[in-house]
GROMACS .gro file of C-alpha atoms in nm:
model
  347
    1MET     CA    1   3.016   0.373   7.975
    2ARG     CA    2   2.756   0.570   7.746
    3THR     CA    3   3.041   0.753   7.561
    4THR     CA    4   3.199   0.386   7.482
    5ARG     CA    5   2.854   0.247   7.365
    6ALA     CA    6   2.806   0.554   7.132
    7LEU     CA    7   3.163   0.493   6.999
    8ALA     CA    8   3.067   0.132   6.937
    9VAL     CA    9   2.736   0.215   6.774
   10THR     CA   10   2.903   0.477   6.547
   11PHE     CA   11   3.166   0.237   6.435
   12LEU     CA   12   2.930  -0.057   6.338
   13LEU     CA   13   2.691   0.196   6.157
   14SER     CA   14   3.004   0.304   5.970
   15ALA     CA   15   3.144  -0.023   5.889
   16PHE     CA   16   2.777  -0.105   5.766
   17LEU     CA   17   2.770   0.188   5.560
   18LEU     CA   18   3.133   0.135   5.385
   19SER     CA   19   3.043  -0.222   5.288
   20VAL     CA   20   2.688  -0.102   5.126
   21VAL     CA   21   2.801   0.190   4.944
   22PRO     CA   22   3.043  -0.008   4.713
   23ALA     CA   23   2.784  -0.253   4.633
   24VAL     CA   24   2.518   0.004   4.558
   25ALA     CA   25   2.785   0.173   4.341
   26HIS     CA   26   2.852  -0.158   4.181
   27ALA     CA   27   2.518  -0.246   4.137
   28GLN     CA   28   2.475   0.111   3.958
   29SER     CA   29   2.758   0.076   3.739
   30THR     CA   30   2.645  -0.276   3.596
   31PRO     CA   31   2.536  -0.219   3.240
   32ARG     CA   32   2.156  -0.282   3.235
   33GLY     CA   33   2.011  -0.579   3.001
   34TYR     CA   34   1.939  -0.632   2.623
   35TYR     CA   35   1.614  -0.624   2.455
   36VAL     CA   36   1.625  -0.748   2.096
   37ILE     CA   37   1.363  -0.751   1.823
   38SER     CA   38   1.358  -0.864   1.459
   39LEU     CA   39   1.166  -0.695   1.174
   40ASP     CA   40   1.160  -0.863   0.825
   41ALA     CA   41   0.871  -0.639   0.674
   42ASN     CA   42   0.778  -0.329   0.537
   43ILE     CA   43   0.724  -0.036   0.758
   44ASP     CA   44   0.352   0.021   0.802
   45PRO     CA   45   0.124   0.097   1.108
   46GLY     CA   46   0.152  -0.277   1.211
   47THR     CA   47   0.514  -0.271   1.245
   48ALA     CA   48   0.540   0.054   1.384
   49ASN     CA   49   0.286  -0.043   1.658
   50TYR     CA   50   0.534  -0.358   1.685
   51VAL     CA   51   0.857  -0.172   1.725
   52THR     CA   52   0.734   0.134   1.940
   53SER     CA   53   0.545  -0.139   2.197
   54SER     CA   54   0.883  -0.320   2.186
   55ILE     CA   55   1.091  -0.006   2.291
   56SER     CA   56   0.798   0.065   2.542
   57ASP     CA   57   0.815  -0.273   2.702
   58ALA     CA   58   1.231  -0.238   2.684
   59GLN     CA   59   1.204   0.079   2.889
   60SER     CA   60   0.944  -0.068   3.147
   61ALA     CA   61   1.174  -0.373   3.196
   62GLY     CA   62   1.480  -0.142   3.251
   63ASP     CA   63   1.653  -0.266   2.969
   64GLY     CA   64   1.905  -0.007   2.871
   65HIS     CA   65   2.056  -0.188   2.541
   66PHE     CA   66   1.777  -0.225   2.247
   67VAL     CA   67   1.905  -0.392   1.907
   68LEU     CA   68   1.675  -0.388   1.608
   69VAL     CA   69   1.754  -0.672   1.344
   70LEU     CA   70   1.645  -0.483   1.043
   71ASN     CA   71   1.534  -0.603   0.689
   72THR     CA   72   1.271  -0.394   0.503
   73PHE     CA   73   1.195  -0.240   0.186
   74GLY     CA   74   1.067   0.048   0.315
   75GLY     CA   75   0.720   0.185   0.390
   76ASP     CA   76   0.504   0.496   0.495
   77GLY     CA   77   0.632   0.812   0.633
   78GLN     CA   78   0.408   0.857   0.913
   79SER     CA   79   0.480   0.490   1.059
   80MET     CA   80   0.838   0.570   0.996
   81ASP     CA   81   0.810   0.921   1.200
   82ASN     CA   82   0.653   0.711   1.485
   83ILE     CA   83   0.923   0.469   1.512
   84ILE     CA   84   1.204   0.730   1.489
   85GLN     CA   85   1.023   0.928   1.779
   86ALA     CA   86   1.018   0.610   1.988
   87ILE     CA   87   1.397   0.566   1.931
   88SER     CA   88   1.449   0.919   2.027
   89SER     CA   89   1.235   0.901   2.338
   90TYR     CA   90   1.462   0.590   2.437
   91GLU     CA   91   1.790   0.724   2.374
   92SER     CA   92   1.668   1.032   2.530
   93SER     CA   93   1.594   0.826   2.863
   94GLY     CA   94   1.959   0.694   2.869
   95GLY     CA   95   1.902   0.387   2.666
   96THR     CA   96   2.147   0.250   2.383
   97PHE     CA   97   1.992   0.205   2.053
   98THR     CA   98   2.169  -0.018   1.784
   99THR     CA   99   2.042  -0.084   1.438
  100LEU     CA  100   2.176  -0.406   1.283
  101VAL     CA  101   2.101  -0.453   0.913
  102GLY     CA  102   2.110  -0.864   0.874
  103PRO     CA  103   2.111  -1.140   0.789
  104PHE     CA  104   2.339  -1.161   0.467
  105GLY     CA  105   2.116  -1.019   0.189
  106ALA     CA  106   1.911  -0.802   0.383
  107HIS     CA  107   1.854  -0.435   0.296
  108ALA     CA  108   1.755  -0.129   0.485
  109TYR     CA  109   1.600   0.061   0.173
  110SER     CA  110   1.388   0.383   0.230
  111ALA     CA  111   1.237   0.429   0.531
  112GLY     CA  112   1.444   0.182   0.664
  113SER     CA  113   1.759   0.364   0.626
  114TYR     CA  114   1.586   0.709   0.829
  115ILE     CA  115   1.522   0.433   1.087
  116ALA     CA  116   1.883   0.316   1.103
  117GLU     CA  117   2.053   0.657   1.089
  118SER     CA  118   1.821   0.776   1.385
  119SER     CA  119   2.020   0.461   1.579
  120ASP     CA  120   2.291   0.527   1.842
  121LYS     CA  121   2.501   0.298   1.648
  122VAL     CA  122   2.429   0.117   1.291
  123TYR     CA  123   2.624  -0.206   1.189
  124MET     CA  124   2.576  -0.406   0.894
  125MET     CA  125   2.636  -0.767   0.813
  126ASN     CA  126   2.842  -0.850   0.494
  127GLY     CA  127   2.623  -0.858   0.179
  128THR     CA  128   2.384  -0.621   0.328
  129VAL     CA  129   2.273  -0.301   0.143
  130ILE     CA  130   2.135   0.077   0.294
  131GLY     CA  131   1.999   0.338   0.131
  132SER     CA  132   1.772   0.408  -0.169
  133ALA     CA  133   1.578   0.664   0.027
  134THR     CA  134   1.424   0.901  -0.241
  135PRO     CA  135   1.051   0.977  -0.135
  136ILE     CA  136   0.737   0.896  -0.335
  137VAL     CA  137   0.513   1.189  -0.412
  138SER     CA  138   0.171   1.121  -0.532
  139ASP     CA  139  -0.130   1.324  -0.630
  140ILE     CA  140   0.095   1.634  -0.743
  141PRO     CA  141  -0.128   1.889  -0.872
  142THR     CA  142  -0.085   1.978  -1.234
  143GLY     CA  143   0.214   2.224  -1.298
  144GLU     CA  144   0.364   2.157  -0.953
  145THR     CA  145   0.539   1.862  -1.034
  146ASN     CA  146   0.854   2.027  -1.015
  147THR     CA  147   0.815   2.227  -0.739
  148THR     CA  148   0.663   1.968  -0.500
  149MET     CA  149   0.926   1.687  -0.583
  150THR     CA  150   1.230   1.956  -0.542
  151LYS     CA  151   1.080   2.042  -0.184
  152ASP     CA  152   1.002   1.705  -0.091
  153ILE     CA  153   1.359   1.607  -0.165
  154ASP     CA  154   1.493   1.890  -0.016
  155ALA     CA  155   1.317   1.829   0.295
  156PHE     CA  156   1.393   1.465   0.328
  157THR     CA  157   1.787   1.515   0.267
  158ALA     CA  158   1.813   1.773   0.542
  159LEU     CA  159   1.586   1.523   0.783
  160MET     CA  160   1.848   1.214   0.678
  161GLN     CA  161   2.142   1.455   0.732
  162ALA     CA  162   2.011   1.564   1.048
  163LEU     CA  163   1.957   1.230   1.175
  164THR     CA  164   2.306   1.111   1.070
  165ASP     CA  165   2.494   1.400   1.167
  166ASN     CA  166   2.339   1.375   1.538
  167PHE     CA  167   2.550   1.066   1.590
  168GLY     CA  168   2.901   1.201   1.408
  169ARG     CA  169   2.825   0.991   1.086
  170ASN     CA  170   2.868   1.117   0.738
  171GLY     CA  171   2.552   1.332   0.651
  172THR     CA  172   2.673   1.432   0.302
  173ALA     CA  173   2.690   1.053   0.192
  174THR     CA  174   2.361   0.949   0.350
  175GLY     CA  175   2.220   1.283   0.209
  176LEU     CA  176   2.299   1.116  -0.153
  177MET     CA  177   2.062   0.821  -0.062
  178VAL     CA  178   1.779   1.072  -0.062
  179SER     CA  179   1.866   1.325  -0.350
  180GLY     CA  180   2.028   1.053  -0.553
  181GLY     CA  181   1.846   0.736  -0.451
  182VAL     CA  182   2.200   0.583  -0.375
  183SER     CA  183   2.231   0.258  -0.205
  184ILE     CA  184   2.556   0.150  -0.025
  185GLY     CA  185   2.693  -0.187   0.048
  186ALA     CA  186   2.835  -0.257   0.356
  187THR     CA  187   3.198  -0.222   0.282
  188SER     CA  188   3.169   0.112   0.124
  189ALA     CA  189   2.890   0.220   0.397
  190LEU     CA  190   3.202   0.178   0.677
  191ARG     CA  191   3.452   0.328   0.469
  192LEU     CA  192   3.214   0.616   0.397
  193HIS     CA  193   3.136   0.634   0.785
  194VAL     CA  194   2.772   0.600   0.715
  195ILE     CA  195   2.765   0.306   0.983
  196ASP     CA  196   2.977   0.247   1.270
  197GLY     CA  197   3.095  -0.110   1.188
  198ILE     CA  198   3.059  -0.412   0.972
  199VAL     CA  199   2.963  -0.757   1.184
  200ASN     CA  200   3.164  -1.037   1.029
  201ALA     CA  201   2.971  -1.316   1.134
  202SER     CA  202   2.749  -1.562   0.922
  203SER     CA  203   2.461  -1.581   1.128
  204VAL     CA  204   2.225  -1.308   1.300
  205ALA     CA  205   2.306  -1.486   1.663
  206GLY     CA  206   2.668  -1.495   1.569
  207ALA     CA  207   2.663  -1.095   1.462
  208LEU     CA  208   2.463  -1.038   1.815
  209SER     CA  209   2.729  -1.207   2.021
  210GLU     CA  210   2.974  -0.985   1.855
  211LEU     CA  211   2.791  -0.701   1.946
  212GLY     CA  212   2.795  -0.802   2.304
  213VAL     CA  213   2.404  -0.918   2.346
  214PRO     CA  214   2.431  -1.253   2.587
  215ALA     CA  215   2.332  -1.570   2.420
  216SER     CA  216   2.056  -1.617   2.647
  217THR     CA  217   1.852  -1.282   2.532
  218PRO     CA  218   1.571  -1.385   2.336
  219VAL     CA  219   1.486  -1.233   1.964
  220GLN     CA  220   1.166  -1.100   1.973
  221THR     CA  221   0.934  -1.123   1.654
  222GLU     CA  222   0.641  -0.944   1.576
  223GLY     CA  223   0.317  -1.071   1.745
  224ILE     CA  224  -0.038  -1.147   1.584
  225SER     CA  225  -0.174  -0.802   1.703
  226SER     CA  226   0.082  -0.599   1.486
  227GLN     CA  227   0.038  -0.859   1.195
  228LEU     CA  228  -0.363  -0.778   1.189
  229ILE     CA  229  -0.288  -0.409   1.222
  230SER     CA  230  -0.071  -0.425   0.918
  231ILE     CA  231  -0.337  -0.625   0.742
  232LEU     CA  232  -0.625  -0.418   0.842
  233SER     CA  233  -0.426  -0.089   0.793
  234ASP     CA  234  -0.426  -0.151   0.389
  235PRO     CA  235  -0.681   0.074   0.260
  236ASN     CA  236  -0.772  -0.162  -0.017
  237LEU     CA  237  -0.873  -0.452   0.245
  238SER     CA  238  -1.043  -0.189   0.449
  239THR     CA  239  -1.258  -0.096   0.201
  240VAL     CA  240  -1.357  -0.427   0.070
  241LEU     CA  241  -1.435  -0.519   0.418
  242PHE     CA  242  -1.687  -0.220   0.468
  243LEU     CA  243  -1.822  -0.266   0.130
  244ALA     CA  244  -1.868  -0.684   0.207
  245GLY     CA  245  -2.052  -0.565   0.524
  246VAL     CA  246  -2.299  -0.354   0.379
  247LEU     CA  247  -2.397  -0.615   0.141
  248ALA     CA  248  -2.426  -0.884   0.386
  249ILE     CA  249  -2.648  -0.682   0.583
  250MET     CA  250  -2.841  -0.604   0.266
  251VAL     CA  251  -2.894  -0.977   0.214
  252ASP     CA  252  -3.001  -1.046   0.566
  253LEU     CA  253  -3.284  -0.765   0.500
  254PHE     CA  254  -3.449  -0.965   0.243
  255HIS     CA  255  -3.377  -1.299   0.389
  256PRO     CA  256  -3.339  -1.244   0.790
  257THR     CA  257  -3.099  -1.486   0.955
  258PHE     CA  258  -2.922  -1.240   1.206
  259ILE     CA  259  -2.611  -1.443   1.099
  260LEU     CA  260  -2.522  -1.223   0.798
  261SER     CA  261  -2.598  -0.900   0.987
  262GLY     CA  262  -2.360  -1.017   1.269
  263ALA     CA  263  -2.090  -1.123   1.015
  264GLY     CA  264  -2.149  -0.786   0.818
  265ALA     CA  265  -2.156  -0.572   1.132
  266ALA     CA  266  -1.820  -0.736   1.233
  267ALA     CA  267  -1.661  -0.671   0.913
  268MET     CA  268  -1.765  -0.299   0.905
  269VAL     CA  269  -1.607  -0.273   1.233
  270LEU     CA  270  -1.288  -0.422   1.158
  271ALA     CA  271  -1.272  -0.171   0.828
  272LEU     CA  272  -1.338   0.097   1.075
  273ILE     CA  273  -1.035  -0.003   1.243
  274GLY     CA  274  -0.847  -0.010   0.937
  275PHE     CA  275  -0.936   0.343   0.821
  276GLY     CA  276  -0.828   0.474   1.157
  277TYR     CA  277  -0.490   0.338   1.154
  278PHE     CA  278  -0.417   0.478   0.814
  279GLY     CA  279  -0.583   0.794   0.882
  280ALA     CA  280  -0.891   0.795   0.655
  281PRO     CA  281  -1.059   1.146   0.683
  282LEU     CA  282  -1.356   1.145   0.882
  283SER     CA  283  -1.581   1.302   0.578
  284ALA     CA  284  -1.487   1.007   0.345
  285ILE     CA  285  -1.619   0.742   0.643
  286LEU     CA  286  -1.924   0.965   0.691
  287LEU     CA  287  -2.003   0.945   0.329
  288MET     CA  288  -1.951   0.580   0.318
  289PHE     CA  289  -2.243   0.525   0.589
  290ILE     CA  290  -2.427   0.764   0.402
  291GLY     CA  291  -2.414   0.579   0.086
  292ALA     CA  292  -2.493   0.274   0.275
  293ALA     CA  293  -2.788   0.379   0.439
  294PHE     CA  294  -2.930   0.511   0.090
  295ILE     CA  295  -2.873   0.157  -0.028
  296PHE     CA  296  -3.059   0.027   0.272
  297LEU     CA  297  -3.333   0.245   0.205
  298GLU     CA  298  -3.404   0.099  -0.128
  299VAL     CA  299  -3.553  -0.209   0.076
  300LYS     CA  300  -3.845   0.034   0.136
  301THR     CA  301  -3.895   0.213  -0.146
  302HIS     CA  302  -3.802  -0.025  -0.411
  303HIS     CA  303  -3.756   0.245  -0.687
  304GLY     CA  304  -3.390   0.210  -0.761
  305VAL     CA  305  -3.310   0.588  -0.712
  306SER     CA  306  -3.202   0.517  -0.336
  307ALA     CA  307  -2.958   0.235  -0.432
  308ILE     CA  308  -2.812   0.458  -0.723
  309GLY     CA  309  -2.749   0.775  -0.504
  310GLY     CA  310  -2.608   0.532  -0.233
  311ILE     CA  311  -2.376   0.389  -0.443
  312ILE     CA  312  -2.273   0.688  -0.586
  313ILE     CA  313  -2.209   0.851  -0.265
  314PHE     CA  314  -2.039   0.531  -0.141
  315ILE     CA  315  -1.791   0.594  -0.417
  316ILE     CA  316  -1.724   0.928  -0.346
  317GLY     CA  317  -1.599   0.808   0.014
  318VAL     CA  318  -1.423   0.535  -0.113
  319LEU     CA  319  -1.209   0.765  -0.360
  320LEU     CA  320  -1.148   1.025  -0.050
  321VAL     CA  321  -1.013   0.745   0.159
  322PHE     CA  322  -0.780   0.660  -0.094
  323GLN     CA  323  -0.686   1.007  -0.211
  324ASN     CA  324  -0.590   1.064   0.172
  325THR     CA  325  -0.360   0.754   0.160
  326ALA     CA  326  -0.161   0.829  -0.143
  327THR     CA  327   0.024   1.106   0.031
  328PRO     CA  328   0.096   1.005   0.399
  329ALA     CA  329   0.155   1.297   0.635
  330PRO     CA  330   0.352   1.451   0.757
  331LEU     CA  331   0.620   1.240   0.609
  332ALA     CA  332   0.574   1.063   0.281
  333SER     CA  333   0.893   0.837   0.230
  334GLY     CA  334   0.787   0.545   0.026
  335ILE     CA  335   0.924   0.205  -0.126
  336VAL     CA  336   1.181   0.288  -0.381
  337PRO     CA  337   1.344   0.033  -0.593
  338PRO     CA  338   1.715   0.033  -0.520
  339ALA     CA  339   1.898   0.227  -0.750
  340ASN     CA  340   2.301   0.335  -0.781
  341VAL     CA  341   2.397   0.037  -0.566
  342VAL     CA  342   2.747   0.106  -0.431
  343ASN     CA  343   2.935  -0.177  -0.353
  344PRO     CA  344   2.657  -0.400  -0.264
  345SER     CA  345   2.875  -0.716  -0.128
  346PRO     CA  346   3.189  -0.730   0.061
  347VAL     CA  347   3.544  -0.730  -0.097
   0.00000   0.00000   0.00000
């Protein structure tokens, strides 16, 4: 009797396992979901935050297919590098990253072309262009123009080729985007194997459908927080905000209302946030604060010396801020006007 029961239990367990294992295997083989975002802006700290946080959200949600709909003139190198690193991390975790250059008339210039070529798959809609990736180098020391430019162009050419070759595309052709500033239309890009395919749809929705993205998948757009970062990361605006904050507090010292002081302090905080995003050196920020302190001291001294000294120190700090942002590190890919466009429209 015990033997019969044992055999019955064994049979039931075996039947249960045989029914569960195929279901588990089927669940594991089912493709994970899609996460789609649209980027129609320059590459800066704000858009970098938008793309990298979106990739993080996709990983948290378990979405194994990420699609970036890209239209950009390019942007700063550090933000570009942050995006590329996030893409690499996503791909290393098993996800598939696809860049779609669209809609019609869109372009992936400069930093955008590096981002596209760092993707598992690159597709272009008809009438789009990719390339013009020659880096911009600023504040080159006198007598070092040729040497510095050559090193920079060679380095970025090697980077572009490494990104492209990693996915079996034509690194020789993409290298010319850097060394020669070449831009390539969709048809030529496919012929040269710079991209993986052309999507013939007339709309982004249609293009996404052709790429296998379910119609129910929402297309995410840049949020307010990322847009605010883009605004504050402009060194001109951050500097103006800091100066406005100093002046507001200065006025409030003569006519106390506390309202201007609060507004001035808020402006200075926003400026400091902006300084942090575009990497202003600490020495520049300290000089600006010291300059502001000397200006405030003028309220007590009334001799003009503190005010003049404070203004000079403040200006030195501002110059250091702009000197730092002129050559983004470690990369320096900037917005380059399109040149040598090859077949920009479909044939």
